[in-house]
Coordinates of C-alpha atoms in Angstrom, one line a residue:
X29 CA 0.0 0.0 0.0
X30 CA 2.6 2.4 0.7
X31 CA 4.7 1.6 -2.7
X32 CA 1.4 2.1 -4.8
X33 CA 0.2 5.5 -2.5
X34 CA 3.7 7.3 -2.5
X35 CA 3.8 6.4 -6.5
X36 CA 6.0 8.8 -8.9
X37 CA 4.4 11.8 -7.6
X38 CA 6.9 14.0 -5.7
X39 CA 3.9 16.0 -4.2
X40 CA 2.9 12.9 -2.3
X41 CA 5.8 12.7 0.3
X42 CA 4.9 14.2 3.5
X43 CA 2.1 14.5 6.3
X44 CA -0.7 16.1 3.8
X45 CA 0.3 13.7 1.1
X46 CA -0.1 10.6 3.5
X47 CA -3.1 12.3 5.2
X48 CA -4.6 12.9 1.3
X49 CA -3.4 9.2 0.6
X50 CA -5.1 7.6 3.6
X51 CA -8.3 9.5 3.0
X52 CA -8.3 7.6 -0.6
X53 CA -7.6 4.3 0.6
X54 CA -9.9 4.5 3.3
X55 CA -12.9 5.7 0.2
X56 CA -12.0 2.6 -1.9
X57 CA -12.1 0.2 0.9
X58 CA -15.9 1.8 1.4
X59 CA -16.5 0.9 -2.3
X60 CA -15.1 -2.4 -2.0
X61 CA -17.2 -3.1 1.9
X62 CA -18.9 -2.5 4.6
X63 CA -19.2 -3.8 8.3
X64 CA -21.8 -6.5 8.8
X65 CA -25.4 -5.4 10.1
X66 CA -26.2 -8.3 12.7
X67 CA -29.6 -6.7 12.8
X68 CA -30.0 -7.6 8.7
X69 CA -28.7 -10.6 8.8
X70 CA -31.0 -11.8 11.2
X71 CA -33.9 -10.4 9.6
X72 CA -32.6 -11.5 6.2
X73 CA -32.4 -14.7 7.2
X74 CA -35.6 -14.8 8.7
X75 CA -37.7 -13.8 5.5
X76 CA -35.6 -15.9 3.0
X77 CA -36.9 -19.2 3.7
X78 CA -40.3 -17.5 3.3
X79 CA -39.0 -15.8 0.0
X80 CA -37.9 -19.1 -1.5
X81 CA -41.1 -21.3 -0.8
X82 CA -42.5 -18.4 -2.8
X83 CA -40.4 -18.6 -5.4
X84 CA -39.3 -22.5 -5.4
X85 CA -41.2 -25.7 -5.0
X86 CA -38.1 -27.2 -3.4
X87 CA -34.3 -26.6 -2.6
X88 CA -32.0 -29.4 -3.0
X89 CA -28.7 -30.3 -1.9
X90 CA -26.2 -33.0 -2.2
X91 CA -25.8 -34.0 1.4
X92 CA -23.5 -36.0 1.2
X93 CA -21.0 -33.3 -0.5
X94 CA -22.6 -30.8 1.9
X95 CA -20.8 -32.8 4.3
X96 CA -17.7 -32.8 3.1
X97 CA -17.7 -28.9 3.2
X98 CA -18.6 -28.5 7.0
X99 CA -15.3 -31.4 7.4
X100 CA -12.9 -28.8 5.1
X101 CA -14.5 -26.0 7.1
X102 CA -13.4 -27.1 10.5
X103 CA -9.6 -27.3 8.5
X104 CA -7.3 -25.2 11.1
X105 CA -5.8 -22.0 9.4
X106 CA -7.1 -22.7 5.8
X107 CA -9.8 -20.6 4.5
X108 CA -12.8 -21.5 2.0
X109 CA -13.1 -19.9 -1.4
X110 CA -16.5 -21.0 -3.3
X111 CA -16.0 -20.8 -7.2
X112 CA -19.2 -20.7 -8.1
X113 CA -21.3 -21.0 -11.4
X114 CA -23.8 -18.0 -11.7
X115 CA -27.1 -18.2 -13.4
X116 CA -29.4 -15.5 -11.6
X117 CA -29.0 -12.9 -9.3
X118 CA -30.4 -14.8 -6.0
X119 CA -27.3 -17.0 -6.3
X120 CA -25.8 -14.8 -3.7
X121 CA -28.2 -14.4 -1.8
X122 CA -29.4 -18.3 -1.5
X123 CA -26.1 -19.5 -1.1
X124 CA -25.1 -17.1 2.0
X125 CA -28.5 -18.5 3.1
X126 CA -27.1 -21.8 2.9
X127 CA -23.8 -21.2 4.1
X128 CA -24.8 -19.3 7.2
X129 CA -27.7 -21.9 8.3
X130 CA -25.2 -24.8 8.1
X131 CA -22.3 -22.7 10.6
X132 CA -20.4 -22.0 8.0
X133 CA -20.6 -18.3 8.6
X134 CA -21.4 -15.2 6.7
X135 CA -19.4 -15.5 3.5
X136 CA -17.9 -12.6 1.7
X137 CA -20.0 -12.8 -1.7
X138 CA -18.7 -11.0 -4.9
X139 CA -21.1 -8.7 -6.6
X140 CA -21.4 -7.3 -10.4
X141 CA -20.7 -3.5 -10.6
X142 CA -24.2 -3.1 -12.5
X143 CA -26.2 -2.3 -9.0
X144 CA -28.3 1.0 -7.8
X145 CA -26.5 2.8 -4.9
X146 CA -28.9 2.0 -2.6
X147 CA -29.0 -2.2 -3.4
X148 CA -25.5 -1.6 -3.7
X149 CA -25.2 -0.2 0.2
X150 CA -28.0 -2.6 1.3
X151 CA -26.0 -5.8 0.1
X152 CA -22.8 -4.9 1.3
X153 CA -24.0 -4.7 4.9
X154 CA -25.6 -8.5 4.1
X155 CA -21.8 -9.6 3.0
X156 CA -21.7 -8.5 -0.6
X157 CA -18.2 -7.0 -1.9
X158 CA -17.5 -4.9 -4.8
X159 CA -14.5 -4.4 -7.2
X160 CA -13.7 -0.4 -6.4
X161 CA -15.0 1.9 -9.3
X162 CA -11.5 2.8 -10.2
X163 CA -10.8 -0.8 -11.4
X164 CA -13.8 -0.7 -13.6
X165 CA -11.2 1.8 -16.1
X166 CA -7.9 -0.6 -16.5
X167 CA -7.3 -2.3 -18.9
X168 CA -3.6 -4.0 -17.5
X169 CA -3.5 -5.3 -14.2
X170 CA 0.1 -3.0 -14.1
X171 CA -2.2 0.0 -14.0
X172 CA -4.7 -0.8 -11.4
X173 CA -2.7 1.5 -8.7
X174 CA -3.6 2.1 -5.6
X175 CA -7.5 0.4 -5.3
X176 CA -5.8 -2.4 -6.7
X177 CA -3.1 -2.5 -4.2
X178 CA -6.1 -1.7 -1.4
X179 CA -8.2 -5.3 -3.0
X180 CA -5.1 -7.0 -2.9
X181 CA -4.7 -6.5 1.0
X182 CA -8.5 -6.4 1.4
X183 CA -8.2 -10.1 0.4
X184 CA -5.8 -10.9 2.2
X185 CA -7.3 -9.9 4.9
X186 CA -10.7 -11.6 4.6
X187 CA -8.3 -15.4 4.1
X188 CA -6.4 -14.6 6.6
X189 CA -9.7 -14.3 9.1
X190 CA -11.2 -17.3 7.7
X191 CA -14.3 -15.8 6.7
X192 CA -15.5 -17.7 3.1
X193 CA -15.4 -16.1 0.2
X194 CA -17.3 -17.1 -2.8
X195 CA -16.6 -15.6 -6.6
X196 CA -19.1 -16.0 -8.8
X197 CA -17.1 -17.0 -12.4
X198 CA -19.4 -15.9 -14.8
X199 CA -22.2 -13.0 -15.5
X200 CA -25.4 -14.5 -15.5
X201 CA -27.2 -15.7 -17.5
X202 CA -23.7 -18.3 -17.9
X203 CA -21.7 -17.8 -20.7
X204 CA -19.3 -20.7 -20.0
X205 CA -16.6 -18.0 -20.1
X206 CA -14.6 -16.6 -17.3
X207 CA -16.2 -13.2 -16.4
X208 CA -13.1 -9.7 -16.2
X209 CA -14.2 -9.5 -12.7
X210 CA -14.0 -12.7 -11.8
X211 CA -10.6 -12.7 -13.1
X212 CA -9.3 -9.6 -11.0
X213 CA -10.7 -11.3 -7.8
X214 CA -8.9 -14.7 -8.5
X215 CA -5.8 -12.7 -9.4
X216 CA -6.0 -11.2 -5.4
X217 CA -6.6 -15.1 -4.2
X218 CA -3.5 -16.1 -6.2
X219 CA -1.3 -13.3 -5.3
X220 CA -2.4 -13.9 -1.5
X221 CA -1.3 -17.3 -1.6
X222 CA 2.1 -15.9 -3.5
X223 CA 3.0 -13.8 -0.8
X224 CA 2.5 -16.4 2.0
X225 CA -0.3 -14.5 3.5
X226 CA -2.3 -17.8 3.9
X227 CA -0.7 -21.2 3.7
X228 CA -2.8 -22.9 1.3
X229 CA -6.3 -22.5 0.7
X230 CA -9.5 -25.1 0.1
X231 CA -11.2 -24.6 -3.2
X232 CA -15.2 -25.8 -3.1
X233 CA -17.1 -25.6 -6.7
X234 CA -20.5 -24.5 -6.4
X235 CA -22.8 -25.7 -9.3
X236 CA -26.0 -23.9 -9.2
X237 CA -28.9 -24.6 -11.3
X238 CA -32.7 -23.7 -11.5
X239 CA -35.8 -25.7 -13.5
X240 CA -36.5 -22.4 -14.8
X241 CA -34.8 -19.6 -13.4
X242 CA -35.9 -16.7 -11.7

């Protein structure tokens, strides 16, 4: 963080360029997150179940690989990262549901950048993280700067803690083709285990699939 904030520019040595510098790092990590709302997540998951036997006739699961999850969950110092298949926009929100009613915990859950400001604010107090709008404009990954270099440590951070995260690998509806933003968050995982900020960590695929979905 301080190699990418300091940067070429001679104007940013000093106490007003690192008090201009932490004001900036501490704006992108609002883009990126939020802190939990306990008070959401209960009543979230609360109306959800009643949501879904709206919307569904049934939800299934393999139980028998739902088991071998809650076994690599319990794996000492080794996070979870969920690669998951997308094919609406209540993935996310049914499989935090899931996650969280089996004691998994409240994952971190990547979200597409096309969202209202107020959905936007909503679902990152529910878990829901966002690649920071300054990202959206790069092109290389030698030019994402400093919101790169504050979602590479952001990541870190959430491995290091243990708290799952799940990246969703394509836009829905699927396009069997690996999303941009999927790529930029799978670059942070890989660059986390690079660095030796975790030792290792357990990769879960999530297939998701509807009759007809919603």
């Amino acid at each position: 963080l301080q190699d990418a904030a300091s940067g070429p520019d001679p104007g940013s040595r000093g106490d007003e360029g690192s008090q201009q510098h932490w004001k900036e790092i501490c704006q992108i990590l609002g883009e990126i997150q939020a802190p939990l709302s306990p008070l959401l997540l209960r009543l979230c998951h609360w109306l959800l179940p009643k949501l879904l036997t709206r919307v569904f006739l049934g939800v299934q699961l393999h139980q028998g690989q739902l088991e071998m999850v809650l076994r690599a969950a319990r794996t000492p110092q080794v996070p979870l990262v969920f690669l998951c298949s997308h094919q609406s926009q209540v993935d996310g929100l049914l499989l935090s549901f899931v996650l969280l009613s089996q004691g998994i915990g409240v994952p971190r859950v990547t979200v597409g950048a096309q969202t209202s400001p107020h959905l936007r604010s909503l679902l990152q107090r529910l878990g829901g993280i966002f690649l920071p709008s300054g990202m959206s404009q790069t092109w290389s990954d030698r030019d994402e700067g400093l919101p790169g270099a504050v979602l590479d440590v952001y990541v870190q951070e959430v491995l290091r803690s243990r708290q799952p995260l799940v990246l969703f690998l394509e836009e829905p509806p699927a396009s069997l083709r690996l999303a941009e933003p999927a790529r930029r968050w799978l670059l942070r995982v890989l660059r986390a285990l690079r660095d030796g900020a975790v030792p290792d960590v357990l990769i879960v695929p999530v297939g998701i699939a509807y009759d007809v979905a919603p």
